[in-house]
Amino acid sequence: MKKLINHVDSVLAESLDGFAAAHADIVTLGAERQFVRRRQLKPGKVALISGGGSGHEPLHAGFVGHGMLDAACPGQVFNSPTPDQMLAAAQAVDGGAGVLFIVKNYSGDTMNFQMAAEMLDVANATVLVNDDVAVENSTYTTGRRGVAGTLIVERIVGAAAERGDTLAQLKALGDAVNQATASMGVALTSCTVPAAGKPTFQLAGDEMEMGVGIHGEPGRRRVKLACADEIAAELVGAILKELAPKPGQQVILLVNGYGGTPSLELYLMVNAARKVLGAAGVEVARHLTGSYVTSLDMAGCSITVTAIDATWLPLWDAPLHTAALRWNA
Amino acid sequence: MKKLINHVDSVLAESLDGFAAAHADIVTLGAERQFVRRRQLKPGKVALISGGGSGHEPLHAGFVGHGMLDAACPGQVFNSPTPDQMLAAAQAVDGGAGVLFIVKNYSGDTMNFQMAAEMLDVANATVLVNDDVAVENSTYTTGRRGVAGTLIVERIVGAAAERGDTLAQLKALGDAVNQATASMGVALTSCTVPAAGKPTFQLAGDEMEMGVGIHGEPGRRRVKLACADEIAAELVGAILKELAPKPGQQVILLVNGYGGTPSLELYLMVNAARKVLGAAGVEVARHLTGSYVTSLDMAGCSITVTAIDATWLPLWDAPLHTAALRWNA
């Protein structure tokens, strides 16, 4: 295993310390590194909290800041954070208007966030994200997995929270954005979990995993390596089948790298995805391209499409100031 | 070779098309994709132009926009752009105040930019960046290589150009920032050039290349894999030896991924580098962390330190609006 680390048991702690130091103007670390929270809280605003296993950086800590999350709870690599972490985060960032949890659909995460929600002595609600159209039920889930679409939900709901929407409004908006969002990915290589020390799965030199999950879990099928246009056709095809957009539908297109994929290839995939969307009469109103919801060092990418309501574009464009995403702020 | 591509001979063109479409609010592509230029030019401003081989994305096209470059000329992967491209770019973005070329020190680039400078019928100057302290002379250079410090030069000089500095002032500032900037990197794996179809070099499972160049060219020596703290001690040690900062010196710290390195590890390296800088009494005034000057899919990182003059910090912080970097704008 080749990684820039010291000890496998301190990877997360050391990385969080570096992150908090590098972005001290935006975030601060909770006691015992239980959570990353926004440095400047906004009283009277609904607090948005997410979290999940680490190894998907910048998700979620990189999205803490003005216009997105108030706190993120990092679990160990590919392991859910504990209810204690979520409770501590909620108590730290509650602004008196309630707490909205945004949770990717994995059994460990949903169970722990549910426990935290039950213990929390503050009005709260949960948006469950399950945007991955690759498979129903899977290694770690009942139902669909929550993947890169989580970023879209966090951003749009985060902007609405910033303007003062209520907990009930944000819960409804989050559910609606999740419903309008679909994703699917492909892996060219496995990832390697530090504590495991070896690749999570084996792919031959001429194979790829179509529909892979963000922990390297199996997708739809193992297939021969295909070219970018063929990959885009399958990924976007599955997404369009789910969303069934009318011609002229405006969308946000997120082409997301898994951690080991260079920018040169991601933009080539943007070009490939745009051809498929264009042929379907869909209009890309906003792009986001980069490695935002990763799977450690895995090579490959996912494509996410959100069919936007006309009222969502101003929320997407609203001032945003986080470690990983920043615009108009 | 596993890459998200269609044909090896169209990688650059398709990637540029995706890039230009995704960032159409900021950039536009020149005819025959000779250059990427800022969509909105500012008459009367010195035009800043950079360029070089592709495969280092987001450098340079990702840094075209307000507060940084006016144009970038992309060569094929790891190959210099041609003088024709540089001339076409200069003619497209010249605002009447002259043209400053910012060139990484590689023989092909310096020769071609020099030819363009001689043919150009507009006042011009060149800043040569050679921040890599790993080696004197190397595979593709006479003298030191220009690497991730180029980003720092482009940003600080870009901000000064925006406020209206003259060509002579910008040339002097660029040279000064280059002098105050030092970098060194380490590779854990090779990169793979699409047209070659196989790794540029071979590293055993327990080896790394200390002082590697951004084309995978040799560095100081091949060594056994070391932990993050040891790597940071060597990289930052070599940088501090060069810069010889006094205690209390303020610096910009750039921890840069080579394309195949996840964010989790880069922030761990930030933490490791800060410990070495702190022990030397150096104060990190600004951080930048991410994969900005890459070597295709290579795993590893470089560290860049710029010892800042008090007048440079406002330039670093000034409004910036490019595809890859955006703040206060």
Tab-separated table of N, CA and C in Angstrom, chain B residues 183-308:
chain	number	residue	atom	x	y	z
B	183	SER	N	9.947	24.722	-4.249
B	183	SER	CA	9.071	23.550	-4.280
B	183	SER	C	9.890	22.278	-4.336
B	184	MET	N	9.295	21.197	-3.876
B	184	MET	CA	9.875	19.871	-4.115
B	184	MET	C	8.772	18.834	-3.960
B	185	GLY	N	8.874	17.746	-4.709
B	185	GLY	CA	7.805	16.749	-4.716
B	185	GLY	C	8.286	15.327	-4.551
B	186	VAL	N	7.326	14.431	-4.370
B	186	VAL	CA	7.626	13.001	-4.257
B	186	VAL	C	6.549	12.209	-4.999
B	187	ALA	N	6.980	11.187	-5.726
B	187	ALA	CA	6.027	10.324	-6.433
B	187	ALA	C	5.944	8.962	-5.760
B	188	LEU	N	4.700	8.501	-5.579
B	188	LEU	CA	4.496	7.139	-5.075
B	188	LEU	C	4.259	6.165	-6.221
B	189	THR	N	3.767	6.706	-7.344
B	189	THR	CA	3.565	5.888	-8.549
B	189	THR	C	3.965	6.715	-9.755
B	190	SER	N	4.083	6.067	-10.889
B	190	SER	CA	4.322	6.766	-12.148
B	190	SER	C	3.020	7.350	-12.672
B	191	CYS	N	3.139	8.217	-13.650
B	191	CYS	CA	1.999	8.615	-14.454
B	191	CYS	C	2.028	7.785	-15.738
B	192	THR	N	0.908	7.791	-16.461
B	192	THR	CA	0.829	7.102	-17.745
B	192	THR	C	0.359	8.092	-18.806
B	193	VAL	N	1.222	8.379	-19.769
B	193	VAL	CA	0.870	9.280	-20.871
B	193	VAL	C	-0.045	8.511	-21.828
B	194	PRO	N	-1.204	9.085	-22.186
B	194	PRO	CA	-2.149	8.345	-23.044
B	194	PRO	C	-1.500	7.783	-24.313
B	195	ALA	N	-0.698	8.618	-25.002
B	195	ALA	CA	-0.118	8.163	-26.269
B	195	ALA	C	0.910	7.051	-26.073
B	196	ALA	N	1.505	6.986	-24.881
B	196	ALA	CA	2.488	5.934	-24.611
B	196	ALA	C	1.792	4.644	-24.199
B	197	GLY	N	0.710	4.786	-23.450
B	197	GLY	CA	-0.077	3.607	-23.088
B	197	GLY	C	0.488	2.778	-21.958
B	198	LYS	N	1.640	3.189	-21.425
B	198	LYS	CA	2.206	2.456	-20.276
B	198	LYS	C	2.903	3.447	-19.346
B	199	PRO	N	3.134	3.040	-18.092
B	199	PRO	CA	3.741	3.964	-17.128
B	199	PRO	C	5.077	4.513	-17.629
B	200	THR	N	5.324	5.786	-17.328
B	200	THR	CA	6.549	6.455	-17.758
B	200	THR	C	7.773	5.848	-17.088
B	201	PHE	N	7.624	5.434	-15.848
B	201	PHE	CA	8.737	4.792	-15.145
B	201	PHE	C	8.187	3.720	-14.219
B	202	GLN	N	9.084	2.904	-13.713
B	202	GLN	CA	8.671	1.807	-12.838
B	202	GLN	C	9.156	2.045	-11.421
B	203	LEU	N	8.264	1.904	-10.476
B	203	LEU	CA	8.622	1.986	-9.062
B	203	LEU	C	8.185	0.678	-8.411
B	204	ALA	N	9.054	0.098	-7.600
B	204	ALA	CA	8.659	-1.108	-6.878
B	204	ALA	C	7.599	-0.749	-5.831
B	205	GLY	N	6.936	-1.753	-5.306
B	205	GLY	CA	5.835	-1.554	-4.362
B	205	GLY	C	6.263	-0.867	-3.081
B	206	ASP	N	7.569	-0.894	-2.792
B	206	ASP	CA	8.048	-0.267	-1.553
B	206	ASP	C	8.974	0.918	-1.836
B	207	GLU	N	8.858	1.481	-3.050
B	207	GLU	CA	9.751	2.586	-3.418
B	207	GLU	C	8.978	3.862	-3.726
B	208	MET	N	9.676	4.979	-3.629
B	208	MET	CA	9.137	6.259	-4.094
B	208	MET	C	10.267	7.062	-4.721
B	209	GLU	N	9.894	8.051	-5.553
B	209	GLU	CA	10.888	8.886	-6.232
B	209	GLU	C	10.908	10.252	-5.546
B	210	MET	N	11.979	10.521	-4.836
B	210	MET	CA	12.094	11.765	-4.064
B	210	MET	C	12.638	12.870	-4.967
B	211	GLY	N	11.864	13.946	-5.080
B	211	GLY	CA	12.296	15.051	-5.939
B	211	GLY	C	11.817	14.902	-7.375
B	212	VAL	N	10.798	14.087	-7.573
B	212	VAL	CA	10.287	13.797	-8.930
B	212	VAL	C	9.857	15.085	-9.656
B	213	GLY	N	9.962	15.068	-10.978
B	213	GLY	CA	9.455	16.173	-11.790
B	213	GLY	C	8.010	15.927	-12.190
B	214	ILE	N	7.355	16.952	-12.719
B	214	ILE	CA	5.921	16.829	-13.013
B	214	ILE	C	5.643	16.107	-14.331
B	215	HIS	N	6.673	15.571	-14.972
B	215	HIS	CA	6.465	14.680	-16.114
B	215	HIS	C	6.897	13.263	-15.760
B	216	GLY	N	7.098	13.033	-14.469
B	216	GLY	CA	7.590	11.738	-14.037
B	216	GLY	C	9.089	11.583	-14.249
B	217	GLU	N	9.774	12.689	-14.550
B	217	GLU	CA	11.225	12.573	-14.743
B	217	GLU	C	11.926	12.408	-13.395
B	218	PRO	N	13.132	11.825	-13.415
B	218	PRO	CA	13.800	11.486	-12.151
B	218	PRO	C	14.031	12.696	-11.254
B	219	GLY	N	14.101	12.406	-9.950
B	219	GLY	CA	14.364	13.453	-8.983
B	219	GLY	C	15.754	13.287	-8.400
B	220	ARG	N	15.822	13.382	-7.077
B	220	ARG	CA	17.128	13.244	-6.425
B	220	ARG	C	17.562	11.796	-6.330
B	221	ARG	N	16.630	10.972	-5.905
B	221	ARG	CA	16.990	9.569	-5.744
B	221	ARG	C	15.740	8.724	-5.515
B	222	ARG	N	15.899	7.459	-5.813
B	222	ARG	CA	14.849	6.493	-5.545
B	222	ARG	C	15.064	5.947	-4.143
B	223	VAL	N	14.044	6.003	-3.300
B	223	VAL	CA	14.226	5.569	-1.911
B	223	VAL	C	13.096	4.645	-1.478
B	224	LYS	N	13.291	4.015	-0.346
B	224	LYS	CA	12.236	3.192	0.221
B	224	LYS	C	11.087	4.096	0.678
B	225	LEU	N	9.884	3.586	0.561
B	225	LEU	CA	8.699	4.298	1.019
B	225	LEU	C	8.895	4.783	2.453
B	226	ALA	N	8.579	6.050	2.690
B	226	ALA	CA	8.714	6.599	4.044
B	226	ALA	C	7.359	7.110	4.504
B	227	CYS	N	7.269	7.432	5.791
B	227	CYS	CA	5.993	7.938	6.306
B	227	CYS	C	5.867	9.427	6.007
B	228	ALA	N	4.671	9.946	6.192
B	228	ALA	CA	4.363	11.332	5.823
B	228	ALA	C	5.273	12.325	6.538
B	229	ASP	N	5.531	12.100	7.813
B	229	ASP	CA	6.383	13.038	8.561
B	229	ASP	C	7.805	13.056	8.007
B	230	GLU	N	8.311	11.901	7.632
B	230	GLU	CA	9.668	11.854	7.058
B	230	GLU	C	9.703	12.537	5.691
B	231	ILE	N	8.678	12.307	4.895
B	231	ILE	CA	8.610	12.958	3.579
B	231	ILE	C	8.535	14.470	3.749
B	232	ALA	N	7.674	14.918	4.648
B	232	ALA	CA	7.540	16.369	4.879
B	232	ALA	C	8.855	16.963	5.367
B	233	ALA	N	9.560	16.229	6.230
B	233	ALA	CA	10.838	16.736	6.748
B	233	ALA	C	11.826	16.935	5.606
B	234	GLU	N	11.853	15.989	4.664
B	234	GLU	CA	12.815	16.124	3.564
B	234	GLU	C	12.400	17.216	2.582
B	235	LEU	N	11.127	17.229	2.194
B	235	LEU	CA	10.671	18.233	1.216
B	235	LEU	C	10.777	19.642	1.798
B	236	VAL	N	10.209	19.828	2.973
B	236	VAL	CA	10.225	21.167	3.567
B	236	VAL	C	11.649	21.548	3.967
B	237	GLY	N	12.435	20.559	4.388
B	237	GLY	CA	13.829	20.836	4.729
B	237	GLY	C	14.598	21.405	3.547
B	238	ALA	N	14.435	20.794	2.388
B	238	ALA	CA	15.126	21.282	1.184
B	238	ALA	C	14.639	22.679	0.808
B	239	ILE	N	13.354	22.909	0.986
B	239	ILE	CA	12.768	24.217	0.662
B	239	ILE	C	13.311	25.295	1.606
B	240	LEU	N	13.355	24.977	2.900
B	240	LEU	CA	13.825	25.969	3.882
B	240	LEU	C	15.318	26.246	3.702
B	241	LYS	N	16.055	25.233	3.290
B	241	LYS	CA	17.481	25.433	3.034
B	241	LYS	C	17.657	26.465	1.927
B	242	GLU	N	16.785	26.387	0.922
B	242	GLU	CA	16.843	27.332	-0.187
B	242	GLU	C	16.385	28.734	0.226
B	243	LEU	N	15.257	28.800	0.910
B	243	LEU	CA	14.671	30.114	1.213
B	243	LEU	C	15.326	30.793	2.416
B	244	ALA	N	15.890	29.971	3.302
B	244	ALA	CA	16.559	30.491	4.508
B	244	ALA	C	15.741	31.587	5.196
B	245	PRO	N	14.494	31.282	5.567
B	245	PRO	CA	13.634	32.316	6.166
B	245	PRO	C	14.068	32.644	7.597
B	246	LYS	N	13.869	33.898	7.977
B	246	LYS	CA	14.097	34.288	9.378
B	246	LYS	C	12.902	33.823	10.206
B	247	PRO	N	13.094	33.598	11.519
B	247	PRO	CA	11.934	33.269	12.363
B	247	PRO	C	10.878	34.369	12.244
B	248	GLY	N	9.625	33.948	12.186
B	248	GLY	CA	8.540	34.918	12.042
B	248	GLY	C	8.182	35.216	10.597
B	249	GLN	N	8.979	34.705	9.651
B	249	GLN	CA	8.679	34.913	8.227
B	249	GLN	C	7.291	34.368	7.901
B	250	GLN	N	6.481	35.152	7.209
B	250	GLN	CA	5.175	34.674	6.752
B	250	GLN	C	5.311	33.980	5.404
B	251	VAL	N	4.586	32.886	5.246
B	251	VAL	CA	4.661	32.145	3.983
B	251	VAL	C	3.274	31.732	3.509
B	252	ILE	N	3.202	31.464	2.218
B	252	ILE	CA	2.067	30.745	1.637
B	252	ILE	C	2.507	29.290	1.506
B	253	LEU	N	1.665	28.366	1.967
B	253	LEU	CA	1.972	26.932	1.869
B	253	LEU	C	1.009	26.281	0.880
B	254	LEU	N	1.565	25.749	-0.183
B	254	LEU	CA	0.765	25.009	-1.168
B	254	LEU	C	1.131	23.531	-1.088
B	255	VAL	N	0.176	22.708	-0.670
B	255	VAL	CA	0.359	21.257	-0.738
B	255	VAL	C	-0.444	20.783	-1.937
B	256	ASN	N	0.257	20.284	-2.915
B	256	ASN	CA	-0.295	20.023	-4.237
B	256	ASN	C	-0.301	18.530	-4.553
B	257	GLY	N	-1.446	18.008	-4.953
B	257	GLY	CA	-1.523	16.609	-5.361
B	257	GLY	C	-1.186	16.461	-6.829
B	258	TYR	N	-0.629	15.309	-7.190
B	258	TYR	CA	-0.184	15.088	-8.574
B	258	TYR	C	-1.278	14.513	-9.477
B	259	GLY	N	-2.464	14.282	-8.970
B	259	GLY	CA	-3.555	13.812	-9.820
B	259	GLY	C	-4.177	12.525	-9.315
B	260	GLY	N	-3.372	11.675	-8.674
B	260	GLY	CA	-3.880	10.399	-8.180
B	260	GLY	C	-3.903	10.319	-6.664
B	261	THR	N	-3.789	11.477	-6.009
B	261	THR	CA	-3.686	11.498	-4.547
B	261	THR	C	-4.952	12.061	-3.921
B	262	PRO	N	-5.581	11.303	-3.032
B	262	PRO	CA	-6.837	11.802	-2.457
B	262	PRO	C	-6.617	12.936	-1.460
B	263	SER	N	-7.645	13.717	-1.312
B	263	SER	CA	-7.702	14.857	-0.405
B	263	SER	C	-7.340	14.466	1.032
B	264	LEU	N	-7.790	13.307	1.456
B	264	LEU	CA	-7.500	12.822	2.823
B	264	LEU	C	-5.998	12.849	3.084
B	265	GLU	N	-5.208	12.389	2.105
B	265	GLU	CA	-3.755	12.342	2.271
B	265	GLU	C	-3.130	13.728	2.146
B	266	LEU	N	-3.666	14.562	1.258
B	266	LEU	CA	-3.089	15.900	1.090
B	266	LEU	C	-3.204	16.705	2.383
B	267	TYR	N	-4.357	16.614	3.054
B	267	TYR	CA	-4.504	17.375	4.300
B	267	TYR	C	-3.638	16.786	5.408
B	268	LEU	N	-3.415	15.480	5.355
B	268	LEU	CA	-2.479	14.886	6.308
B	268	LEU	C	-1.075	15.454	6.068
B	269	MET	N	-0.719	15.666	4.795
B	269	MET	CA	0.581	16.267	4.471
B	269	MET	C	0.638	17.740	4.893
B	270	VAL	N	-0.498	18.425	4.839
B	270	VAL	CA	-0.543	19.803	5.346
B	270	VAL	C	-0.150	19.803	6.827
B	271	ASN	N	-0.746	18.869	7.558
B	271	ASN	CA	-0.445	18.768	8.985
B	271	ASN	C	1.034	18.472	9.218
B	272	ALA	N	1.576	17.560	8.419
B	272	ALA	CA	2.993	17.189	8.554
B	272	ALA	C	3.900	18.367	8.186
B	273	ALA	N	3.573	19.067	7.117
B	273	ALA	CA	4.400	20.202	6.677
B	273	ALA	C	4.353	21.332	7.692
B	274	ARG	N	3.183	21.564	8.271
B	274	ARG	CA	3.058	22.630	9.277
B	274	ARG	C	3.950	22.385	10.488
B	275	LYS	N	4.093	21.115	10.854
B	275	LYS	CA	4.957	20.807	12.001
B	275	LYS	C	6.400	21.216	11.703
B	276	VAL	N	6.874	20.926	10.490
B	276	VAL	CA	8.258	21.261	10.126
B	276	VAL	C	8.425	22.775	10.037
B	277	LEU	N	7.454	23.437	9.428
B	277	LEU	CA	7.528	24.900	9.307
B	277	LEU	C	7.455	25.558	10.687
B	278	GLY	N	6.587	25.027	11.531
B	278	GLY	CA	6.449	25.586	12.875
B	278	GLY	C	7.740	25.461	13.666
B	279	ALA	N	8.402	24.322	13.524
B	279	ALA	CA	9.670	24.111	14.235
B	279	ALA	C	10.732	25.093	13.761
B	280	ALA	N	10.606	25.558	12.516
B	280	ALA	CA	11.566	26.529	11.977
B	280	ALA	C	11.137	27.965	12.277
B	281	GLY	N	10.035	28.118	12.994
B	281	GLY	CA	9.588	29.457	13.366
B	281	GLY	C	8.886	30.221	12.258
B	282	VAL	N	8.504	29.486	11.216
B	282	VAL	CA	7.857	30.116	10.067
B	282	VAL	C	6.347	30.128	10.283
B	283	GLU	N	5.702	31.219	9.911
B	283	GLU	CA	4.258	31.333	10.103
B	283	GLU	C	3.515	31.162	8.785
B	284	VAL	N	2.620	30.174	8.738
B	284	VAL	CA	1.835	29.970	7.515
B	284	VAL	C	0.689	30.985	7.498
B	285	ALA	N	0.797	31.967	6.615
B	285	ALA	CA	-0.221	33.025	6.547
B	285	ALA	C	-1.393	32.605	5.671
B	286	ARG	N	-1.129	31.812	4.642
B	286	ARG	CA	-2.190	31.331	3.750
B	286	ARG	C	-1.891	29.904	3.328
B	287	HIS	N	-2.977	29.112	3.212
B	287	HIS	CA	-2.873	27.731	2.733
B	287	HIS	C	-3.571	27.588	1.393
B	288	LEU	N	-3.033	26.721	0.559
B	288	LEU	CA	-3.774	26.237	-0.597
B	288	LEU	C	-3.477	24.742	-0.699
B	289	THR	N	-4.530	23.939	-0.765
B	289	THR	CA	-4.374	22.489	-0.721
B	289	THR	C	-5.252	21.860	-1.791
B	290	GLY	N	-4.668	21.094	-2.684
B	290	GLY	CA	-5.461	20.425	-3.706
B	290	GLY	C	-4.586	20.003	-4.865
B	291	SER	N	-5.202	19.390	-5.849
B	291	SER	CA	-4.462	18.913	-7.026
B	291	SER	C	-4.532	19.989	-8.103
B	292	TYR	N	-3.546	20.859	-8.118
B	292	TYR	CA	-3.559	22.045	-8.982
B	292	TYR	C	-2.511	22.001	-10.084
B	293	VAL	N	-1.382	21.364	-9.824
B	293	VAL	CA	-0.322	21.241	-10.826
B	293	VAL	C	0.030	19.758	-10.863
B	294	THR	N	-0.654	19.058	-11.742
B	294	THR	CA	-0.663	17.608	-11.680
B	294	THR	C	0.247	16.982	-12.727
B	295	SER	N	0.379	15.703	-12.613
B	295	SER	CA	1.155	14.916	-13.550
B	295	SER	C	0.277	13.738	-13.954
B	296	LEU	N	-0.797	14.064	-14.690
B	296	LEU	CA	-1.801	13.090	-15.090
B	296	LEU	C	-2.325	12.340	-13.862
B	297	ASP	N	-2.090	11.034	-13.797
B	297	ASP	CA	-2.662	10.219	-12.729
B	297	ASP	C	-1.636	9.820	-11.676
B	298	MET	N	-0.504	10.504	-11.634
B	298	MET	CA	0.557	10.147	-10.696
B	298	MET	C	0.079	10.307	-9.255
B	299	ALA	N	0.437	9.362	-8.381
B	299	ALA	CA	0.175	9.506	-6.950
B	299	ALA	C	1.398	10.133	-6.305
B	300	GLY	N	1.174	11.039	-5.408
B	300	GLY	CA	2.252	11.750	-4.737
B	300	GLY	C	1.863	13.199	-4.577
B	301	CYS	N	2.800	13.987	-4.120
B	301	CYS	CA	2.487	15.397	-3.892
B	301	CYS	C	3.742	16.243	-3.970
B	302	SER	N	3.532	17.524	-4.105
B	302	SER	CA	4.635	18.465	-3.957
B	302	SER	C	4.269	19.469	-2.888
B	303	ILE	N	5.295	20.058	-2.319
B	303	ILE	CA	5.100	21.129	-1.353
B	303	ILE	C	5.783	22.373	-1.908
B	304	THR	N	5.078	23.479	-1.866
B	304	THR	CA	5.616	24.761	-2.311
B	304	THR	C	5.480	25.766	-1.180
B	305	VAL	N	6.532	26.518	-0.956
B	305	VAL	CA	6.500	27.573	0.053
B	305	VAL	C	6.948	28.879	-0.603
B	306	THR	N	6.169	29.935	-0.407
B	306	THR	CA	6.556	31.272	-0.853
B	306	THR	C	6.727	32.164	0.368
B	307	ALA	N	7.926	32.697	0.515
B	307	ALA	CA	8.190	33.642	1.606
B	307	ALA	C	7.651	34.998	1.161
B	308	ILE	N	6.588	35.439	1.812
B	308	ILE	CA	5.892	36.600	1.260
B	308	ILE	C	6.377	37.921	1.831
